[in-house]
Coordinates of C-alpha atoms in Angstrom, one line a residue:
M185 CA 0.0 0.0 0.0
K186 CA 2.8 2.3 0.8
Y187 CA 4.6 1.5 -2.5
S188 CA 1.4 2.3 -4.4
T189 CA 1.1 5.7 -2.7
T190 CA 4.7 6.6 -3.8
L191 CA 3.9 5.7 -7.4
L192 CA 0.8 7.9 -7.3
S193 CA 2.7 10.8 -5.8
S194 CA 5.4 10.5 -8.4
A195 CA 2.8 10.4 -11.2
I196 CA 1.1 13.5 -9.9
A197 CA 4.5 15.3 -9.6
M198 CA 5.4 14.4 -13.2
S199 CA 2.1 15.6 -14.6
L200 CA 2.4 18.9 -12.8
A201 CA 6.0 19.4 -14.1
F202 CA 4.8 18.6 -17.6
A203 CA 1.9 21.1 -17.3
A204 CA 4.4 23.8 -16.0
Q205 CA 6.7 23.1 -18.9
A206 CA 3.8 23.3 -21.4
Q207 CA 2.8 26.7 -19.9
D208 CA 6.4 28.0 -20.2
S209 CA 6.5 26.8 -23.8
V210 CA 3.2 28.5 -24.7
G211 CA 4.4 31.7 -22.9
T212 CA 7.5 31.9 -25.1
Q213 CA 5.4 31.7 -28.3
A214 CA 3.1 34.6 -27.2
T215 CA 3.2 37.7 -29.4
D216 CA 2.5 41.3 -28.5
L217 CA -0.7 42.7 -29.8
D218 CA -0.9 46.0 -31.7
A219 CA -1.7 49.0 -29.5
V220 CA -5.4 49.9 -29.4
Q221 CA -6.0 53.6 -29.2
V222 CA -9.4 54.9 -28.1
V223 CA -10.2 58.5 -29.2
G224 CA -13.0 60.2 -27.3
I225 CA -15.6 62.2 -29.2
R226 CA -17.7 63.3 -26.3
A227 CA -16.2 66.8 -26.1
S228 CA -16.6 67.5 -29.8
L229 CA -20.2 66.2 -29.7
E230 CA -21.1 68.5 -26.8
K231 CA -19.7 71.6 -28.6
S232 CA -21.6 70.7 -31.7
L233 CA -24.8 70.2 -29.8
D234 CA -24.3 73.5 -28.0
T235 CA -23.9 75.3 -31.3
K236 CA -27.1 73.7 -32.7
R237 CA -29.0 74.3 -29.5
N238 CA -28.2 78.0 -29.5
N239 CA -29.2 78.5 -33.2
T240 CA -32.8 79.5 -33.9
G241 CA -32.9 77.7 -37.3
I242 CA -32.0 74.4 -38.8
S243 CA -28.3 74.0 -38.6
E244 CA -25.4 71.5 -38.5
A245 CA -21.9 72.1 -36.9
I246 CA -18.5 70.6 -36.5
T247 CA -15.6 71.7 -34.2
A248 CA -11.9 71.7 -34.4
E249 CA -11.8 68.3 -32.7
D250 CA -13.9 66.8 -35.5
I251 CA -11.8 68.3 -38.2
G252 CA -8.6 67.0 -36.6
K253 CA -9.7 63.4 -36.6
F254 CA -9.6 63.1 -40.4
P255 CA -6.8 63.8 -42.9
S256 CA -8.6 66.6 -44.7
T257 CA -6.5 68.6 -47.1
N258 CA -8.9 71.6 -47.3
V259 CA -12.0 73.0 -45.7
A260 CA -14.4 71.4 -48.2
E261 CA -13.3 67.9 -47.2
A262 CA -13.7 68.9 -43.5
L263 CA -17.2 70.1 -44.2
S264 CA -18.1 66.8 -45.8
Q265 CA -18.4 65.3 -42.3
I266 CA -21.7 67.3 -41.9
P267 CA -24.9 65.5 -42.8
G268 CA -26.4 66.7 -46.1
V269 CA -23.1 68.0 -47.4
T270 CA -21.6 66.4 -50.5
L271 CA -18.3 67.3 -52.3
D272 CA -18.0 68.6 -55.8
R273 CA -14.6 67.2 -56.7
R274 CA -12.2 68.4 -59.4
F275 CA -9.0 66.6 -60.2
G276 CA -9.6 64.3 -57.3
Q277 CA -9.7 67.0 -54.6
G278 CA -12.9 68.4 -53.1
E279 CA -13.3 72.0 -54.1
R280 CA -16.9 73.1 -53.5
V281 CA -19.8 71.8 -51.4
S282 CA -23.4 70.9 -52.3
I283 CA -25.9 71.3 -49.5
D284 CA -29.0 69.0 -49.6
G285 CA -28.5 68.5 -53.4
T286 CA -28.3 72.2 -54.2
D287 CA -25.8 73.3 -56.9
P288 CA -22.5 74.5 -55.2
S289 CA -22.7 77.8 -57.0
L290 CA -25.9 78.7 -55.1
N291 CA -24.4 78.6 -51.6
L292 CA -22.7 81.5 -49.8
S293 CA -19.7 81.2 -47.5
F294 CA -18.6 83.5 -44.7
L295 CA -15.3 83.5 -42.8
D296 CA -15.5 85.1 -39.3
G297 CA -18.7 86.8 -40.3
H298 CA -17.6 88.3 -43.6
P299 CA -18.3 86.9 -47.1
V300 CA -15.3 85.3 -48.9
A301 CA -15.0 86.1 -52.6
Q302 CA -14.4 83.7 -55.4
A303 CA -11.2 83.9 -57.5
I304 CA -11.0 82.0 -60.8
W305 CA -8.0 80.1 -61.8
L306 CA -9.3 77.5 -64.3
Y307 CA -9.6 78.5 -67.9
G308 CA -13.2 79.0 -69.0
E309 CA -14.8 79.0 -65.5
Q310 CA -17.3 81.7 -64.7
P311 CA -17.7 83.5 -61.4
S312 CA -20.6 82.5 -59.1
R313 CA -21.8 82.6 -55.5
G314 CA -19.8 79.5 -54.7
F315 CA -16.4 79.4 -53.1
D316 CA -13.2 77.4 -53.9
Y317 CA -12.4 75.8 -50.5
T318 CA -9.0 74.5 -51.6
L319 CA -7.8 78.0 -50.7
L320 CA -8.4 77.4 -47.0
A321 CA -6.4 75.0 -44.8
P322 CA -8.6 73.0 -42.4
Q323 CA -6.2 73.9 -39.5
I324 CA -7.4 77.5 -39.3
L325 CA -10.9 76.5 -38.3
G326 CA -12.2 76.3 -34.8
R327 CA -15.8 75.8 -35.7
A328 CA -17.9 75.5 -38.9
E329 CA -21.7 75.8 -39.2
I330 CA -24.1 75.2 -42.0
L331 CA -27.4 77.1 -41.6
K332 CA -30.1 75.4 -43.8
S333 CA -32.9 77.9 -43.0
S334 CA -33.2 81.7 -43.5
E335 CA -32.5 84.1 -40.8
A336 CA -32.7 87.9 -40.7
R337 CA -29.0 88.3 -39.6
L338 CA -27.8 86.4 -42.8
T339 CA -26.9 88.0 -46.1
E340 CA -29.5 87.0 -48.7
G341 CA -28.7 85.0 -51.8
S342 CA -27.9 81.5 -50.5
L343 CA -30.4 78.9 -51.6
G344 CA -29.1 75.6 -50.4
G345 CA -27.5 76.8 -47.2
T346 CA -25.1 79.3 -45.6
V347 CA -21.6 78.2 -44.6
L348 CA -20.2 80.0 -41.5
M349 CA -16.6 79.4 -40.8
H350 CA -14.9 80.6 -37.6
T351 CA -11.2 80.7 -37.0
R352 CA -9.6 79.6 -33.7
Q353 CA -9.7 82.3 -31.0
P354 CA -6.9 82.6 -28.5
L355 CA -9.1 82.9 -25.4
D356 CA -10.6 79.5 -26.3
L357 CA -7.2 77.9 -26.3
K358 CA -4.7 77.1 -23.6
V359 CA -1.8 79.3 -22.5
N360 CA 1.2 78.8 -24.8
E361 CA -0.6 76.1 -26.7
V362 CA 1.4 74.7 -29.7
A363 CA -0.2 72.5 -32.3
A364 CA 1.7 71.1 -35.3
S365 CA 1.1 68.6 -38.1
I366 CA 3.4 67.2 -40.8
G367 CA 2.1 65.2 -43.8
Y368 CA 3.1 63.8 -47.2
S369 CA 0.7 63.5 -50.1
Y370 CA 1.5 60.9 -52.7
S371 CA -0.1 60.6 -56.1
D372 CA -0.2 57.2 -57.7
Q373 CA -1.1 58.7 -61.1
A374 CA 1.8 61.2 -61.1
S375 CA 4.2 58.9 -59.1
Q376 CA 5.2 61.9 -57.1
G377 CA 4.8 63.1 -53.5
K378 CA 4.6 66.5 -51.9
P379 CA 5.0 67.6 -48.3
N380 CA 2.6 69.7 -46.2
A381 CA 2.9 71.2 -42.7
A382 CA 0.9 73.3 -40.3
L383 CA 1.8 75.2 -37.1
L384 CA -0.3 77.0 -34.5
Y385 CA 0.8 79.0 -31.4
S386 CA -1.6 80.6 -28.9
W387 CA -0.9 82.8 -25.9
K388 CA -3.2 84.6 -23.4
N389 CA -2.6 86.5 -20.1
A390 CA -3.3 85.2 -16.7
A391 CA -6.6 87.1 -16.4
Q392 CA -7.7 85.7 -19.7
T393 CA -8.7 89.1 -21.0
F394 CA -6.2 89.3 -23.9
G395 CA -4.8 86.7 -26.2
I396 CA -3.1 86.2 -29.6
A397 CA -3.1 83.2 -31.9
V398 CA -0.9 82.8 -34.9
S399 CA -1.1 79.9 -37.4
A400 CA 0.7 79.1 -40.7
Q401 CA 0.2 76.4 -43.2
H402 CA 2.1 75.1 -46.2
Y403 CA 0.6 72.5 -48.7
E404 CA 1.8 71.1 -52.0
E405 CA 0.2 68.6 -54.3
R406 CA 0.9 67.1 -57.7
V407 CA -2.1 66.7 -59.9
D408 CA -2.0 64.4 -62.9
R409 CA -5.2 63.7 -64.9
R410 CA -5.5 61.6 -68.1
G411 CA -8.7 60.8 -69.7
M412 CA -11.1 60.9 -72.7
E413 CA -13.5 63.7 -73.0
V414 CA -16.6 64.1 -75.1
F415 CA -18.0 67.5 -76.2
G416 CA -21.6 67.1 -77.3
Y417 CA -23.5 64.5 -79.4
V418 CA -25.2 64.4 -82.7
P419 CA -27.9 61.9 -83.9
A420 CA -27.0 58.9 -86.0
S421 CA -29.2 60.2 -88.8
T422 CA -26.5 62.8 -89.4
F423 CA -24.4 60.2 -91.2
A424 CA -26.6 59.4 -94.2
N425 CA -24.1 57.0 -95.8
A426 CA -23.6 54.9 -92.6
A427 CA -24.8 51.3 -92.7
G428 CA -25.7 49.2 -89.7
D429 CA -28.8 48.4 -87.7
V430 CA -28.7 51.3 -85.3
P431 CA -31.6 53.6 -84.1
A432 CA -31.8 56.9 -86.0
D433 CA -32.0 58.7 -82.7
A434 CA -28.9 57.1 -81.2
D435 CA -26.2 59.6 -80.2
V436 CA -22.8 59.8 -81.8
P437 CA -20.0 61.8 -80.0
N438 CA -19.5 65.0 -81.9
S439 CA -16.0 65.7 -80.6
I440 CA -13.6 63.5 -78.6
N441 CA -10.5 64.7 -76.8
A442 CA -7.6 62.7 -75.3
A443 CA -6.5 65.0 -72.5
W444 CA -3.5 65.1 -70.2
F445 CA -3.6 67.7 -67.4
Q446 CA -0.6 68.3 -65.1
Q447 CA -0.4 70.7 -62.3
D448 CA 1.7 71.6 -59.3
R449 CA -0.4 73.2 -56.5
E450 CA 1.3 75.1 -53.7
R451 CA -0.5 76.9 -50.9
D452 CA 0.9 79.2 -48.2
S453 CA -1.4 80.7 -45.7
A454 CA -1.3 82.5 -42.4
V455 CA -3.9 83.7 -39.9
V456 CA -3.4 86.1 -36.9
N457 CA -6.2 86.6 -34.3
L458 CA -6.1 89.1 -31.5
Q459 CA -8.8 88.9 -28.9
L460 CA -9.5 91.5 -26.1
K461 CA -12.2 90.7 -23.6
P462 CA -12.0 93.2 -20.6
S463 CA -15.4 91.9 -19.3
E464 CA -18.0 89.3 -20.0
A465 CA -20.1 91.9 -21.7
L466 CA -17.5 93.6 -23.9
E467 CA -15.3 91.9 -26.5
F468 CA -13.0 93.0 -29.5
N469 CA -11.5 90.9 -32.2
L470 CA -8.9 91.7 -34.8
S471 CA -8.0 89.1 -37.4
G472 CA -5.8 89.0 -40.4
L473 CA -5.8 86.5 -43.2
Y474 CA -3.3 85.9 -46.0
I475 CA -3.5 83.1 -48.6
K476 CA -1.4 82.6 -51.7
E477 CA -1.9 79.6 -53.9
N478 CA -0.2 78.6 -57.1
F479 CA -2.2 76.8 -59.8
D480 CA 0.4 76.6 -62.7
N481 CA -0.6 73.9 -65.1
Y482 CA 0.2 72.2 -68.4
N483 CA -2.6 70.9 -70.5
Q484 CA -2.0 68.6 -73.6
S485 CA -5.0 67.7 -75.8
M486 CA -5.7 66.0 -79.1
Y487 CA -9.2 66.9 -80.4
S488 CA -11.1 64.9 -83.0
F489 CA -14.1 66.8 -84.6
L490 CA -16.2 64.3 -86.4
T491 CA -18.7 66.7 -88.0
W492 CA -16.6 69.7 -88.8
N493 CA -16.9 69.3 -92.5
A494 CA -19.1 67.5 -95.0
G495 CA -16.2 65.3 -96.2
T496 CA -15.7 63.7 -92.8
V497 CA -19.5 63.1 -92.4
A498 CA -19.8 61.5 -95.8
A499 CA -16.8 59.2 -95.2
V500 CA -18.5 57.4 -92.3
D501 CA -19.9 54.3 -93.8
Q502 CA -20.7 52.2 -90.8
L503 CA -21.9 52.6 -87.2
G504 CA -22.5 50.0 -84.5
D505 CA -22.1 48.9 -80.9
V506 CA -24.9 50.8 -79.4
R507 CA -24.8 51.0 -75.5
N508 CA -27.4 52.9 -73.6
G509 CA -28.4 54.9 -76.7
V510 CA -24.8 55.9 -77.5
I511 CA -22.8 54.6 -80.5
N512 CA -19.3 53.4 -79.4
S513 CA -17.8 52.3 -82.7
G514 CA -17.8 53.1 -86.4
H515 CA -15.9 52.9 -89.7
S516 CA -14.7 55.5 -92.2
S517 CA -14.0 54.7 -95.9
T518 CA -11.0 56.9 -96.0
N519 CA -8.1 57.5 -93.7
A520 CA -7.2 60.9 -95.2
I521 CA -8.0 64.1 -93.3
P522 CA -10.2 66.3 -95.5
L523 CA -9.3 69.9 -96.3
G524 CA -9.8 72.0 -93.2
G525 CA -8.7 69.3 -90.8
T526 CA -10.7 67.5 -88.2
V527 CA -7.9 66.7 -85.7
I528 CA -6.2 69.4 -83.6
Y529 CA -3.2 68.9 -81.3
D530 CA -3.3 71.6 -78.6
N531 CA -0.7 72.4 -75.9
N532 CA -1.2 75.1 -73.3
V533 CA 1.1 76.2 -70.5
R534 CA -0.8 78.4 -68.1
E535 CA 0.5 80.3 -65.1
S536 CA -2.2 80.9 -62.5
E537 CA -2.1 82.4 -59.0
V538 CA -4.7 83.3 -56.5
T539 CA -4.1 85.7 -53.6
T540 CA -6.5 86.4 -50.7
K541 CA -5.9 89.2 -48.1
G542 CA -8.3 90.0 -45.4
L543 CA -8.5 92.3 -42.3
D544 CA -11.4 92.1 -39.9
L545 CA -12.2 94.2 -36.8
R546 CA -15.2 93.3 -34.7
G547 CA -16.7 94.6 -31.5
A548 CA -19.6 93.4 -29.4
F549 CA -21.4 94.4 -26.2
R550 CA -23.9 92.2 -24.5
G551 CA -26.3 93.8 -22.1
E552 CA -29.2 92.3 -20.1
G553 CA -31.4 91.0 -22.8
W554 CA -29.9 93.1 -25.5
G555 CA -26.7 93.5 -27.5
V556 CA -24.9 95.4 -30.2
K557 CA -22.2 94.4 -32.7
S558 CA -20.0 96.5 -35.0
V559 CA -17.9 95.1 -37.8
C560 CA -15.3 96.7 -40.1
R561 CA -13.7 94.4 -42.7
I562 CA -11.6 94.5 -45.8
L563 CA -11.2 91.5 -48.1
C564 CA -9.3 91.3 -51.4
N565 CA -9.3 88.2 -53.6
R566 CA -7.4 88.4 -56.8
G567 CA -6.7 85.8 -59.4
L568 CA -3.8 86.2 -61.9
G569 CA -4.0 83.7 -64.7
Y570 CA -2.6 82.6 -68.0
R571 CA 0.4 84.8 -68.4

């Protein structure tokens, strides 16, 4: 009996030793997990809700915390976080915003209470009420609102909504607060990358009655666009000599262009805000804005005009491959270009620059149940193009 107990004890000891060895073996094979970072959004939601609660009309709002959570390259992409706002993109970058489906050219934009003018850099573009948001870096915003209903305090003329952008004020920031960001934008199409950086510094006195905030941004981007463009359509009945079982009302491309657009964008901007608040009832703000953006571009095009002369039209002897009412293929009986030519090779080197300068002085006094505001502003937006 004693001998059996010894064997049992030895077996238990061996099993425990084996289990301990197995645990040690598993422990050596364990790998470290990637860090899990949790970013709180409660503060930004509270600020946005306060803004909506204090507005008398229908509105949406985002704060600097919301803007900083996404890699936005301009204010338009930051505004796309707001419900009902969609981007109108050009060359892959958001430039204008549509509010509840309204055309972007029918929405007014304001920066610190004053309207921002539109400067044209693209050849053939016409001025409108819209604004090119690529001129504004997202780092300058402290809060952005979109008012979807009319109010007496707003300037008339905005149909879809009014965009109110507010720069960051020093008394809302910490003492000696420094914020910086560095990025790198790489274009697969152009196989090139460009750097971008932003820096903000804010200071205020101990009494929190006076403060100054200075911010500067630099952004570069390489744009490379290659594609086929169609300028208008004509009915298939235009080509009387064409054979093929196609509907007479099917559309044929009137002009086709093989385009290659290249551009180097470079934006430098700076914002200075001075805030004086000697009491809770009295406040003065002085802000300055400077933006300079380069839009130099090179456009290479080869146009084919199918219906420029009768000889080209008569030479088309077959049409086919109809897709969604559009003819995608055809045949011509001659490969010679008729007199007058229907193919144009076009090269354009355009130098374009947009400069925005603004100075804004605001004063406000809030009494018991009443208040008064005074604003003096100067804004100059100039576009120099195609030298």
